[in-house]
PDB file of C-alpha atoms in Angstrom:
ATOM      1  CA  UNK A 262      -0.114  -6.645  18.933  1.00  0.00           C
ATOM      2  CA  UNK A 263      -0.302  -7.383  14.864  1.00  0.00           C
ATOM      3  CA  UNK A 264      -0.084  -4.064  13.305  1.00  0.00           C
ATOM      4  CA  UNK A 265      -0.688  -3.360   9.185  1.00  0.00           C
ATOM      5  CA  UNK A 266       1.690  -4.385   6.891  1.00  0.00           C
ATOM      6  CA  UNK A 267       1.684  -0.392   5.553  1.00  0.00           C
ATOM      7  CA  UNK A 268       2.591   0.972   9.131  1.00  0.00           C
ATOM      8  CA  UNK A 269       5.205  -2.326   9.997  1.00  0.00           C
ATOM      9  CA  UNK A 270       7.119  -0.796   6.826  1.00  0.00           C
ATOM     10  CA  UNK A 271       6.690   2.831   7.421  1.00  0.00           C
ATOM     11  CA  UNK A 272       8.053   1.783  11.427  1.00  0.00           C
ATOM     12  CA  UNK A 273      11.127  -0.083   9.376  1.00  0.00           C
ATOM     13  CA  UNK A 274      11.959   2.713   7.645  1.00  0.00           C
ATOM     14  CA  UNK A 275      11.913   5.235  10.767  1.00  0.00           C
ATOM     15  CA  UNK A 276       9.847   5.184  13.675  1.00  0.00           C
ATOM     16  CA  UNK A 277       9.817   9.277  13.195  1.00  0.00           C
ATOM     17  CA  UNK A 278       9.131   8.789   9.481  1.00  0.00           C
ATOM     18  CA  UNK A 279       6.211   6.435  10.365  1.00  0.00           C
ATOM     19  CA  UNK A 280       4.647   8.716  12.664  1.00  0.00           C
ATOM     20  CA  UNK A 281       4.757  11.721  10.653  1.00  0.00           C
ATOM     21  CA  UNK A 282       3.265  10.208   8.217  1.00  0.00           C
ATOM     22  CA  UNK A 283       0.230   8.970   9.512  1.00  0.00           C
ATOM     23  CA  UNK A 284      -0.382  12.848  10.566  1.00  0.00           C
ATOM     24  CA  UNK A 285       0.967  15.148   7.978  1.00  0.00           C
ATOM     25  CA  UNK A 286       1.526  15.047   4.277  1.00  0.00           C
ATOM     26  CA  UNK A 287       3.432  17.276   1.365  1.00  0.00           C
ATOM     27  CA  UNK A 288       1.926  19.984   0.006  1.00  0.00           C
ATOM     28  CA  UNK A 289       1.603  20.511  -3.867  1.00  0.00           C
ATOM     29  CA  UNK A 290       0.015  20.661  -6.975  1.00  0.00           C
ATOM     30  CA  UNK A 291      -3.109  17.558  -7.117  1.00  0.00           C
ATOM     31  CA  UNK A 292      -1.656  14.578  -9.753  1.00  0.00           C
ATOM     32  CA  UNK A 293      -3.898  11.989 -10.406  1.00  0.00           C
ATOM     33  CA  UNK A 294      -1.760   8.831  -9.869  1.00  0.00           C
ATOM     34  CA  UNK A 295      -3.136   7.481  -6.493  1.00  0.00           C
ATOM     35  CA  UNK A 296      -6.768   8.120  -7.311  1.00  0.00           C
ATOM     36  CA  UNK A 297      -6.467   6.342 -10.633  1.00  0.00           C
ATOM     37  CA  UNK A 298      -4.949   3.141  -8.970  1.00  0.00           C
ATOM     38  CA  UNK A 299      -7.960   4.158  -6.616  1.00  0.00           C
ATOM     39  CA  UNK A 300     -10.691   3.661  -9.300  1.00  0.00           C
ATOM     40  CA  UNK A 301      -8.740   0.732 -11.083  1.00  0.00           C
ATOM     41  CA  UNK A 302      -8.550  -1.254  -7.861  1.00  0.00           C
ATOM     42  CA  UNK A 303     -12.147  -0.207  -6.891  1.00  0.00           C
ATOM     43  CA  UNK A 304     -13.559  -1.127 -10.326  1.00  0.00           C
ATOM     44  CA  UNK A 305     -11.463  -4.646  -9.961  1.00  0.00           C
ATOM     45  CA  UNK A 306     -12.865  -5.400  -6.255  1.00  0.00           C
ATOM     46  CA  UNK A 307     -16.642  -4.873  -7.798  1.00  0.00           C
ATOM     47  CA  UNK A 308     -15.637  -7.610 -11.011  1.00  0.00           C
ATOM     48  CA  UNK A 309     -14.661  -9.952  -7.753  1.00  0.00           C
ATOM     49  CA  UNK A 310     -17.568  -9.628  -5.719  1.00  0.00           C
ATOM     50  CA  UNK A 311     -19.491 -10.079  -9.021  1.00  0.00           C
ATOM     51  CA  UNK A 312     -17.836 -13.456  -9.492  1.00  0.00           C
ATOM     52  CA  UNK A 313     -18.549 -14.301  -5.805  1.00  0.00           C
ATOM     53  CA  UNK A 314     -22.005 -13.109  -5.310  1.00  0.00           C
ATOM     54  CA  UNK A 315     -23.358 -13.343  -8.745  1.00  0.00           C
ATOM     55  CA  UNK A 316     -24.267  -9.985  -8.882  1.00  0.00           C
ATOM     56  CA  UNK A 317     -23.867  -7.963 -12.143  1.00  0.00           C
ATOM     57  CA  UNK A 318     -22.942  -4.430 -11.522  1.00  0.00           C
ATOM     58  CA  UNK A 319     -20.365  -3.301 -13.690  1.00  0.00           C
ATOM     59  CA  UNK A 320     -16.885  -2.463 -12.312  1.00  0.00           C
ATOM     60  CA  UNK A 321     -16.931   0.559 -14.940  1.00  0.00           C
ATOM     61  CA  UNK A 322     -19.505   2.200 -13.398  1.00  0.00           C
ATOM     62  CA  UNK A 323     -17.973   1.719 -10.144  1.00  0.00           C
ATOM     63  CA  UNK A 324     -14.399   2.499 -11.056  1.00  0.00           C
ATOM     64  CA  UNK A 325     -15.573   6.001 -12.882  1.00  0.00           C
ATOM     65  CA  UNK A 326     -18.151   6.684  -9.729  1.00  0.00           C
ATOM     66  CA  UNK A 327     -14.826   6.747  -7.477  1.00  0.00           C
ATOM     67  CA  UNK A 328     -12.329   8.589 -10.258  1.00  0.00           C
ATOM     68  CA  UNK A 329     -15.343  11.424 -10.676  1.00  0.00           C
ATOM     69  CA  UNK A 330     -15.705  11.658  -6.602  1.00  0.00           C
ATOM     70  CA  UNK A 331     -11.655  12.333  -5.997  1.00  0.00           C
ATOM     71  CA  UNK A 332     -11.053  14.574  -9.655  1.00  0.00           C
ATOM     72  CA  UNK A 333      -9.934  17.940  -8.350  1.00  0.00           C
ATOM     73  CA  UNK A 334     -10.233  20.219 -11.099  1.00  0.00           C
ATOM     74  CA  UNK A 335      -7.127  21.845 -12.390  1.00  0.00           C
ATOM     75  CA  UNK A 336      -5.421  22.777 -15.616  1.00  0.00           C
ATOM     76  CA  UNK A 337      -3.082  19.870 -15.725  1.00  0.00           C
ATOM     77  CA  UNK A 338      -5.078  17.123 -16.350  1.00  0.00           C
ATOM     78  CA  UNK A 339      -8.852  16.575 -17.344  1.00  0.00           C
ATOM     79  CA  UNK A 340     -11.173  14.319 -16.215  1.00  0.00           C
ATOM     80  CA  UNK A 341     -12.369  13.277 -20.059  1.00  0.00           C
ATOM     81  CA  UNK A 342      -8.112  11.492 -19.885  1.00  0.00           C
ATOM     82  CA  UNK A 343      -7.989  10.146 -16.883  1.00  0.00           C
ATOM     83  CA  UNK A 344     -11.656   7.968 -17.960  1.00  0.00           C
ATOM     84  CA  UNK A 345      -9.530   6.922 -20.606  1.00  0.00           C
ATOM     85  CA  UNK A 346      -6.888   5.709 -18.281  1.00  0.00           C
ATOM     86  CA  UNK A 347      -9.140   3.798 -15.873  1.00  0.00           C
ATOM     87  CA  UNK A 348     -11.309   2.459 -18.881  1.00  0.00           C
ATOM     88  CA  UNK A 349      -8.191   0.895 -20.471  1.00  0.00           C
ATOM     89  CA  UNK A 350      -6.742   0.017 -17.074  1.00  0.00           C
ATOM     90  CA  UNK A 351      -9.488  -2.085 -15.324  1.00  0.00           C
ATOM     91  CA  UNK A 352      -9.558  -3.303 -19.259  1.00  0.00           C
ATOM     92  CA  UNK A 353      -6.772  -4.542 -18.885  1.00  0.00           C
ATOM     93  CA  UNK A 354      -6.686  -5.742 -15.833  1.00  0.00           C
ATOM     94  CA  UNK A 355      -9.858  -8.005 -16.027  1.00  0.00           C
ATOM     95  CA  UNK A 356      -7.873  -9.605 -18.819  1.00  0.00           C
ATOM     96  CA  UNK A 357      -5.166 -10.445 -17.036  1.00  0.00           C
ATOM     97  CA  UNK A 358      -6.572 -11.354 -13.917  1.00  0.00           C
ATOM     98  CA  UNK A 359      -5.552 -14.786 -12.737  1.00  0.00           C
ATOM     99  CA  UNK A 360      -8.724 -15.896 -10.855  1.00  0.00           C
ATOM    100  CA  UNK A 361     -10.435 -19.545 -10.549  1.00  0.00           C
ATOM    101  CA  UNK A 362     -11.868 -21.438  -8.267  1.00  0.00           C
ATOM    102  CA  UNK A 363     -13.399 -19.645  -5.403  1.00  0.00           C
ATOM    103  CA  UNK A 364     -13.692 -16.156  -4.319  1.00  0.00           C
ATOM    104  CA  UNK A 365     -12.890 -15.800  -0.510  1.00  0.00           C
ATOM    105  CA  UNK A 366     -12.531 -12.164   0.636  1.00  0.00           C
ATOM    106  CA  UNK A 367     -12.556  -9.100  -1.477  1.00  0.00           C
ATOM    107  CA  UNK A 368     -10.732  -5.927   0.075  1.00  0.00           C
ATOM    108  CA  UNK A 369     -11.906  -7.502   3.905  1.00  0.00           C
ATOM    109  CA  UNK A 370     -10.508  -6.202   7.289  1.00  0.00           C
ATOM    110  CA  UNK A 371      -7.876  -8.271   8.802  1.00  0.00           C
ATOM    111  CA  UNK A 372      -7.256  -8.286  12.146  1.00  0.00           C
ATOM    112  CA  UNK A 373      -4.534  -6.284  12.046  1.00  0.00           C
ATOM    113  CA  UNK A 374      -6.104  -3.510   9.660  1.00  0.00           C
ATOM    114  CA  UNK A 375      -4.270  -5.220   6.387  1.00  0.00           C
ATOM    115  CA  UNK A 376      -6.858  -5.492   3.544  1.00  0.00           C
ATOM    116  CA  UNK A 377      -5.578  -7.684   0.938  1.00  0.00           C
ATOM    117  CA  UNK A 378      -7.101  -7.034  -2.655  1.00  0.00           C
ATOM    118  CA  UNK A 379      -8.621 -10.516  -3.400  1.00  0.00           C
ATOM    119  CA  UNK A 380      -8.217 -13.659  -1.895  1.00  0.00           C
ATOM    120  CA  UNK A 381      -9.172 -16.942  -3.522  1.00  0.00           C
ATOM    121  CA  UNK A 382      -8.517 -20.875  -3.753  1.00  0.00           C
ATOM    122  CA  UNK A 383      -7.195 -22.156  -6.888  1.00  0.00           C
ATOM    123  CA  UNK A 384      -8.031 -25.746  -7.809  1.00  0.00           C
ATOM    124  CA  UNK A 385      -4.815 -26.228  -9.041  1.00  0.00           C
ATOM    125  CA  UNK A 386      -2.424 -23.657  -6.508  1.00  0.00           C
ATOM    126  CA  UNK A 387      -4.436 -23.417  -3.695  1.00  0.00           C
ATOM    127  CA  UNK A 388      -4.927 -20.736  -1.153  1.00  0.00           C
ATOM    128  CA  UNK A 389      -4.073 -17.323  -3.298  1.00  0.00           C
ATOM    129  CA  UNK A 390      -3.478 -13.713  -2.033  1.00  0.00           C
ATOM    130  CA  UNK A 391      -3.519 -11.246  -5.060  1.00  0.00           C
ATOM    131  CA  UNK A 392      -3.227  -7.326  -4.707  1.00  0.00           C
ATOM    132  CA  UNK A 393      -4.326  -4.925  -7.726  1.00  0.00           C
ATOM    133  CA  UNK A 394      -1.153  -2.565  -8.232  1.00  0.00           C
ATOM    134  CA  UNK A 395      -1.400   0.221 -10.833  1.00  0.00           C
ATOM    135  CA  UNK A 396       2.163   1.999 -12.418  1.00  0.00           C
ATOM    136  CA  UNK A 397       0.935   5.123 -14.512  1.00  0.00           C
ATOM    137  CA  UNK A 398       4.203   5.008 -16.206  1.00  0.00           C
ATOM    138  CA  UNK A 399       6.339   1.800 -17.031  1.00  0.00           C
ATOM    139  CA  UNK A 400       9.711   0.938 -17.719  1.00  0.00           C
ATOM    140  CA  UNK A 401      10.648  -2.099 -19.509  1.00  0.00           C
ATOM    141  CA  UNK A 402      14.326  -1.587 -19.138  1.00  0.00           C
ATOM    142  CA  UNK A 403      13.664  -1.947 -15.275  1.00  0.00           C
ATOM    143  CA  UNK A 404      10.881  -4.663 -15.209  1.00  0.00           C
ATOM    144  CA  UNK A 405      12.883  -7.435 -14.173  1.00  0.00           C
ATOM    145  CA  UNK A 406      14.194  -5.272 -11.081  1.00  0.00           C
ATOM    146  CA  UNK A 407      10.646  -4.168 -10.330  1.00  0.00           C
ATOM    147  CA  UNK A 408       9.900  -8.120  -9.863  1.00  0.00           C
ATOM    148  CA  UNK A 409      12.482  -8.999  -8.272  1.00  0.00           C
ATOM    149  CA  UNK A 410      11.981  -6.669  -5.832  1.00  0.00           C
ATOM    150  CA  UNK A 411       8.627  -8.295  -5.148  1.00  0.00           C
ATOM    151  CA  UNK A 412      10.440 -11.407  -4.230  1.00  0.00           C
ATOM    152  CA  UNK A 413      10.844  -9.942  -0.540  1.00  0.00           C
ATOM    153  CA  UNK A 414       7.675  -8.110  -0.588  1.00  0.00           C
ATOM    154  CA  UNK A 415       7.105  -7.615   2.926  1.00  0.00           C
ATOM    155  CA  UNK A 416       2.977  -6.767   2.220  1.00  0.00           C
ATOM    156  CA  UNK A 417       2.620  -9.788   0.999  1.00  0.00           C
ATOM    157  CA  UNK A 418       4.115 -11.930   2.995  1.00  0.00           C
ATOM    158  CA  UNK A 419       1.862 -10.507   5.918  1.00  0.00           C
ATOM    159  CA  UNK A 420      -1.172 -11.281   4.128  1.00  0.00           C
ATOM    160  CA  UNK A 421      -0.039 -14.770   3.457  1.00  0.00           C
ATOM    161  CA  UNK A 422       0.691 -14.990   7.279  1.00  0.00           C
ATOM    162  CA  UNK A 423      -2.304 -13.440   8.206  1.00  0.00           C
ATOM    163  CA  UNK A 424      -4.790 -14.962   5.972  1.00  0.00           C
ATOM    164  CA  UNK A 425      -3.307 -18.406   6.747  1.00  0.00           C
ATOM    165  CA  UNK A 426      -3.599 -17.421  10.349  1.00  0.00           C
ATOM    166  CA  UNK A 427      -7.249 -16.471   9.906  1.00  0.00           C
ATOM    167  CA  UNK A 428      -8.508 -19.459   7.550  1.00  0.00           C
ATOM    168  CA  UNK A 429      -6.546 -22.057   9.336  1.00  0.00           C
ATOM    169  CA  UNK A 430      -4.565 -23.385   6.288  1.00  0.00           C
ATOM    170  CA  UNK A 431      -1.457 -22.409   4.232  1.00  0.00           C
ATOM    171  CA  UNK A 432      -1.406 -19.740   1.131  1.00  0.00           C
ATOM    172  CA  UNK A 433       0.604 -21.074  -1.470  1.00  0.00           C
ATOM    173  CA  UNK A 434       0.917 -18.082  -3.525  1.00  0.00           C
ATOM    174  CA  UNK A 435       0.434 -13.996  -2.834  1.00  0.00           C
ATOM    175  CA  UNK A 436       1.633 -11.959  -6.087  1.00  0.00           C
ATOM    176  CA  UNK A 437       1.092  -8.688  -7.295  1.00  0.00           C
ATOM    177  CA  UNK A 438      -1.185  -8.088 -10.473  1.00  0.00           C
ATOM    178  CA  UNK A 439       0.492  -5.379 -11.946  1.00  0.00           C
ATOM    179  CA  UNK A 440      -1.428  -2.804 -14.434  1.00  0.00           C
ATOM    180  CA  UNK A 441       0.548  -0.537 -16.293  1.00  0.00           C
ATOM    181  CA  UNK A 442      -0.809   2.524 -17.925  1.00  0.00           C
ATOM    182  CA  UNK A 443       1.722   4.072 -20.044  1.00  0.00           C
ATOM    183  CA  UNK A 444       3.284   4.279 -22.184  1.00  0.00           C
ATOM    184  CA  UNK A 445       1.187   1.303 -23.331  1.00  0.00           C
ATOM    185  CA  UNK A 446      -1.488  -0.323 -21.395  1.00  0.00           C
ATOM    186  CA  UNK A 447      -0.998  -3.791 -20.149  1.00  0.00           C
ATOM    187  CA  UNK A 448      -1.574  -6.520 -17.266  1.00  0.00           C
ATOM    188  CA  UNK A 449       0.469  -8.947 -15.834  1.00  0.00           C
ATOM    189  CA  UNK A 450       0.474 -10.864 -12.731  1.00  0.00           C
ATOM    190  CA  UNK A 451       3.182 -12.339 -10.682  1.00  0.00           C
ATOM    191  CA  UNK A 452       2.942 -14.922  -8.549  1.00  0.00           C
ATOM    192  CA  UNK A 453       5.448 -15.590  -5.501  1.00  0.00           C
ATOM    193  CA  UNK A 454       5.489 -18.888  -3.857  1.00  0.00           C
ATOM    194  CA  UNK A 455       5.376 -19.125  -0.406  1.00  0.00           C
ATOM    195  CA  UNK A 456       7.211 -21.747   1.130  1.00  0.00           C
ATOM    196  CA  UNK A 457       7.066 -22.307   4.812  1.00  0.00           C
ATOM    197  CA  UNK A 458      10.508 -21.984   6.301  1.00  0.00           C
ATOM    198  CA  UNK A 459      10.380 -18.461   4.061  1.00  0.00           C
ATOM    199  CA  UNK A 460       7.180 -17.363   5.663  1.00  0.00           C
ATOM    200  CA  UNK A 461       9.017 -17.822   9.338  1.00  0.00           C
ATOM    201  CA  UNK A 462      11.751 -16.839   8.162  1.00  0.00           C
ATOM    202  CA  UNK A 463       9.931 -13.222   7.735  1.00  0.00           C
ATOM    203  CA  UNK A 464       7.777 -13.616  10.963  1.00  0.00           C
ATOM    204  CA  UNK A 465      11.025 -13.763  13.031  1.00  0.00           C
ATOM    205  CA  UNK A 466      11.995 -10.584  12.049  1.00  0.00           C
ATOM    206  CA  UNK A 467       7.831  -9.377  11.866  1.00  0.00           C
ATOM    207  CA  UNK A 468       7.382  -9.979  16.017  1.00  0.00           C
ATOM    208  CA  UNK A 469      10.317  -8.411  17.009  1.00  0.00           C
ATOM    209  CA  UNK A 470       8.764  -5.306  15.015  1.00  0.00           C
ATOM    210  CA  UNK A 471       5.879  -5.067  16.639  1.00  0.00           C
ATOM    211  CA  UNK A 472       7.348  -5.788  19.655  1.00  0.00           C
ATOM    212  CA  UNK A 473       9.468  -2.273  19.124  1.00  0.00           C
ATOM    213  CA  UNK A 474       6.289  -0.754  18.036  1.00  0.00           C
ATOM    214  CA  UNK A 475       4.193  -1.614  21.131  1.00  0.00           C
ATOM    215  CA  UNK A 476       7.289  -0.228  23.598  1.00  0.00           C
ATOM    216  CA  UNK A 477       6.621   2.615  21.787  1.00  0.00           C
ATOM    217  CA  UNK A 478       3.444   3.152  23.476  1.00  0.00           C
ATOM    218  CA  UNK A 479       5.388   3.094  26.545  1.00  0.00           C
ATOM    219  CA  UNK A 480       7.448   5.881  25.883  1.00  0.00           C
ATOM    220  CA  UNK A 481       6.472   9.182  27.804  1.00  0.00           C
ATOM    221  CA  UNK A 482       3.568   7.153  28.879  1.00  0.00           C
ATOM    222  CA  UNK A 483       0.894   6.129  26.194  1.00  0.00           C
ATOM    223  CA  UNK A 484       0.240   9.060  23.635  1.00  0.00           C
ATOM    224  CA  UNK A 485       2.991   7.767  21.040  1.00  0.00           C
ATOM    225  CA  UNK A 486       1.644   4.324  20.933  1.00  0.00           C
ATOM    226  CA  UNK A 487      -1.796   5.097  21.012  1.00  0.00           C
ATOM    227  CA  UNK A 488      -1.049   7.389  17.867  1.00  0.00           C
ATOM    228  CA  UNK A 489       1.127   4.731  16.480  1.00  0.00           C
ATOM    229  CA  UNK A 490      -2.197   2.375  16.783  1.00  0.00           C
ATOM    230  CA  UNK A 491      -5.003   4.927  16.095  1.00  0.00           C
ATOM    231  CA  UNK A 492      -3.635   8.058  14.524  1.00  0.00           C
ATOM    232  CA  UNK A 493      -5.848   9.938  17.406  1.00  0.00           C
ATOM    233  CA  UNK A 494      -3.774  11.976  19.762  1.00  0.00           C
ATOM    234  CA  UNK A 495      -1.496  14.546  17.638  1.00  0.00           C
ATOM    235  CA  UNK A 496       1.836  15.849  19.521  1.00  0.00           C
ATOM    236  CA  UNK A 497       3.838  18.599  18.615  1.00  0.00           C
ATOM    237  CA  UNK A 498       6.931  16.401  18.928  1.00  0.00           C
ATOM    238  CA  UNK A 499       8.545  13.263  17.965  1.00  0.00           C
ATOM    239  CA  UNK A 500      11.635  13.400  20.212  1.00  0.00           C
ATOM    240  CA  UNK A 501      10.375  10.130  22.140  1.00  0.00           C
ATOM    241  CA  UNK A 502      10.871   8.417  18.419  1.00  0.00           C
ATOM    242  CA  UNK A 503      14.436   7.275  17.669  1.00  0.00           C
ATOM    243  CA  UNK A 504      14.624   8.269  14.139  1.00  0.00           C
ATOM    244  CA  UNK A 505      17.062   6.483  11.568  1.00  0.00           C
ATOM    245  CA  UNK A 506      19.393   8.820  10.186  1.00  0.00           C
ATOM    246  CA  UNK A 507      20.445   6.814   7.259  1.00  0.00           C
ATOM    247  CA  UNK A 508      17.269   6.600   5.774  1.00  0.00           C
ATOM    248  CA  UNK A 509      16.615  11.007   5.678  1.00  0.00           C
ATOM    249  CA  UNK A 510      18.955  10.894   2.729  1.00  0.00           C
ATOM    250  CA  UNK A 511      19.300   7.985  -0.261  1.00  0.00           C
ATOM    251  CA  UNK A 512      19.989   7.802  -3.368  1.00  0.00           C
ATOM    252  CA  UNK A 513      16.669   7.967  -4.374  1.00  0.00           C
ATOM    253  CA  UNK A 514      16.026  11.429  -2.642  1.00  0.00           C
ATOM    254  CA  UNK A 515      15.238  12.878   0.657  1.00  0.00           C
ATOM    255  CA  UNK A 516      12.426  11.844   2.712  1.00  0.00           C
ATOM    256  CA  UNK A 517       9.504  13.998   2.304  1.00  0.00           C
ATOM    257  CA  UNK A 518       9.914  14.711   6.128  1.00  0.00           C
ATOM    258  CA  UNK A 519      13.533  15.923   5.603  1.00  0.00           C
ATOM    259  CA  UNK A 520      12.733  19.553   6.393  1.00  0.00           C
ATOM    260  CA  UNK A 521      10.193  18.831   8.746  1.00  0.00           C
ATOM    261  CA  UNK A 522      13.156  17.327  10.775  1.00  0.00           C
ATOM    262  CA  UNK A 523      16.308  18.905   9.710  1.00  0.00           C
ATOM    263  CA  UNK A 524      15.351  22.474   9.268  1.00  0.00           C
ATOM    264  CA  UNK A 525      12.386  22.782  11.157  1.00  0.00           C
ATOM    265  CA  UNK A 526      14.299  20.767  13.604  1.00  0.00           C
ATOM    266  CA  UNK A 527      11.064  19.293  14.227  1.00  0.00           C
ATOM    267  CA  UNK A 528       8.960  21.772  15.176  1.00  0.00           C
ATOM    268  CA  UNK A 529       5.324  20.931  13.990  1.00  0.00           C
ATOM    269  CA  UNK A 530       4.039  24.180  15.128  1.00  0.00           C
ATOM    270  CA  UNK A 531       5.692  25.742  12.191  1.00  0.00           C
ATOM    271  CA  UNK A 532       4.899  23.036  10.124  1.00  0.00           C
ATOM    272  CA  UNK A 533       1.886  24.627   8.064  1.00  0.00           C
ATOM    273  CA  UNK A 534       3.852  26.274   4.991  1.00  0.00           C
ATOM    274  CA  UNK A 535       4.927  22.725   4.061  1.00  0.00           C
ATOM    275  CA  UNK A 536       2.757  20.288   5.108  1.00  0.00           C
ATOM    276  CA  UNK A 537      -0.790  19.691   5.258  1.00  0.00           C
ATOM    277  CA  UNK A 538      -2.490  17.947   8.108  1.00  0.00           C
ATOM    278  CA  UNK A 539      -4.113  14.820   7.556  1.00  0.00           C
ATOM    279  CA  UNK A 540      -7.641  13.880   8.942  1.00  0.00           C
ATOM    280  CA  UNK A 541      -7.035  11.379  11.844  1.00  0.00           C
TER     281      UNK A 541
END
């Protein structure tokens, strides 16, 4: 079995990790970061389908229809700012966007449950895969490292697999197209070539993944996999997960799960004071 590229990397990380995940999330004050790439990347998808279907709806309306329906007020931030933010943003990011040719798919179902932003063929670079990424605050001491770190971008890759798989024909580019909010708006997209022997290079470790992630289902028969696949079947346990130690601490922090784990020592009964359940 394919699965998405999202739950491939969460599985990567740690099988436990992955799981909880799917089920549970952090609690604490509402920020406004994931609905604004939200409302950017909505807004974006409408300006495709425009270009596809000739319609003429405008991706403002839609982008500020989807901001307004997620705004939780608070005293934080208001929703006046954050228009300002998506206005600029999808701005931006119709100005930067790299599209020609022909518009394929716009935020479509895969088999696997991957949804790639846009995909279209280039006259000139053939079969693209692009997908709208919004950074409320930038860096430009670490933009080079942010790039790079595209270079092994394991979402993309699957959607050049995948799409290739499903059109019958080779992508030649996926890439990124990068909006940045602060401290100055701007829009840049970054294209990664795909060579072949790079592309299999990733798929032999990809099947061996999912491989590990359908013998999960087998483990204390099928309620792990079946929550693995479907999210539908929550378990007051993880011990039939192996869990990767070396991944509850890094550099960069805990994982949100740490105390889920460590000092709840996985009890999700007591869970509640922490976490939230998610709606699965």
């Amino acid at each position: 079995m394919v699965y998405a590229p999202s739950r491939t990397e969460d599985f990567i990380r740690c099988p436990v990790f992955a799981d909880l995940r799917h089920r549970w999330e952090l609690r604490g004050p509402w920020t406004p970061f994931k609905l604004l790439g939200t409302a950017i990347g909505e807004g974006m998808a409408q300006f495709y389908r425009n270009l596809r279907d000739g319609t003429t709806t405008a991706p403002s309306e839609r982008a500020l229809e989807v901001l307004h329906a997620g705004f939780e007020p608070q005293e934080a931030w208001t929703l006046p700012g954050l228009e300002k933010h998506v206005t600029k943003g999808l701005q931006a990011a119709v100005e930067t966007t790299p599209v020609r040719g022909t518009v394929i798919f716009v935020d479509e179902s895969l088999g696997s449950g991957a949804r790639p932003d846009l995909v279209f063929r280039d006259p000139s670079l053939g079969l693209v895969v692009l997908d709208t990424k919004v950074q409320f605050k930038g860096n430009p001491r670490y933009r080079e490292k942010n790039l790079a770190e595209y270079e092994t971008w394991w979402q993309g890759f699957h959607y050049a697999w995948e799409v290739g798989e499903f059109l019958g024909e080779f992508v030649s580019y996926v890439g990124p197209h990068l909006i940045q909010l602060t401290p100055s708006t701007r829009g840049e997209w970054h294209p990664i070539p795909v060579a072949p022997a790079r592309l299999e290079f990733w798929l032999r470790q990809a099947v061996p993944v999912w491989q590990q992630m359908d013998s999960a289902s087998s483990v204390a028969g099928t309620e792990v996999g079946s929550r693995i696949r479907a999210g539908s079947s929550p378990r007051q346990s993880t011990e039939s997960l192996v869990p990767n130690w070396l991944s509850c601490q890094t550099r960069y922090g805990r994982c949100e799960f740490f105390d889920l784990c460590h000092v709840l020592e996985g009890d999700e009964s007591c869970a509640e004071p922490l976490y939230k359940r998610k709606d699965v």
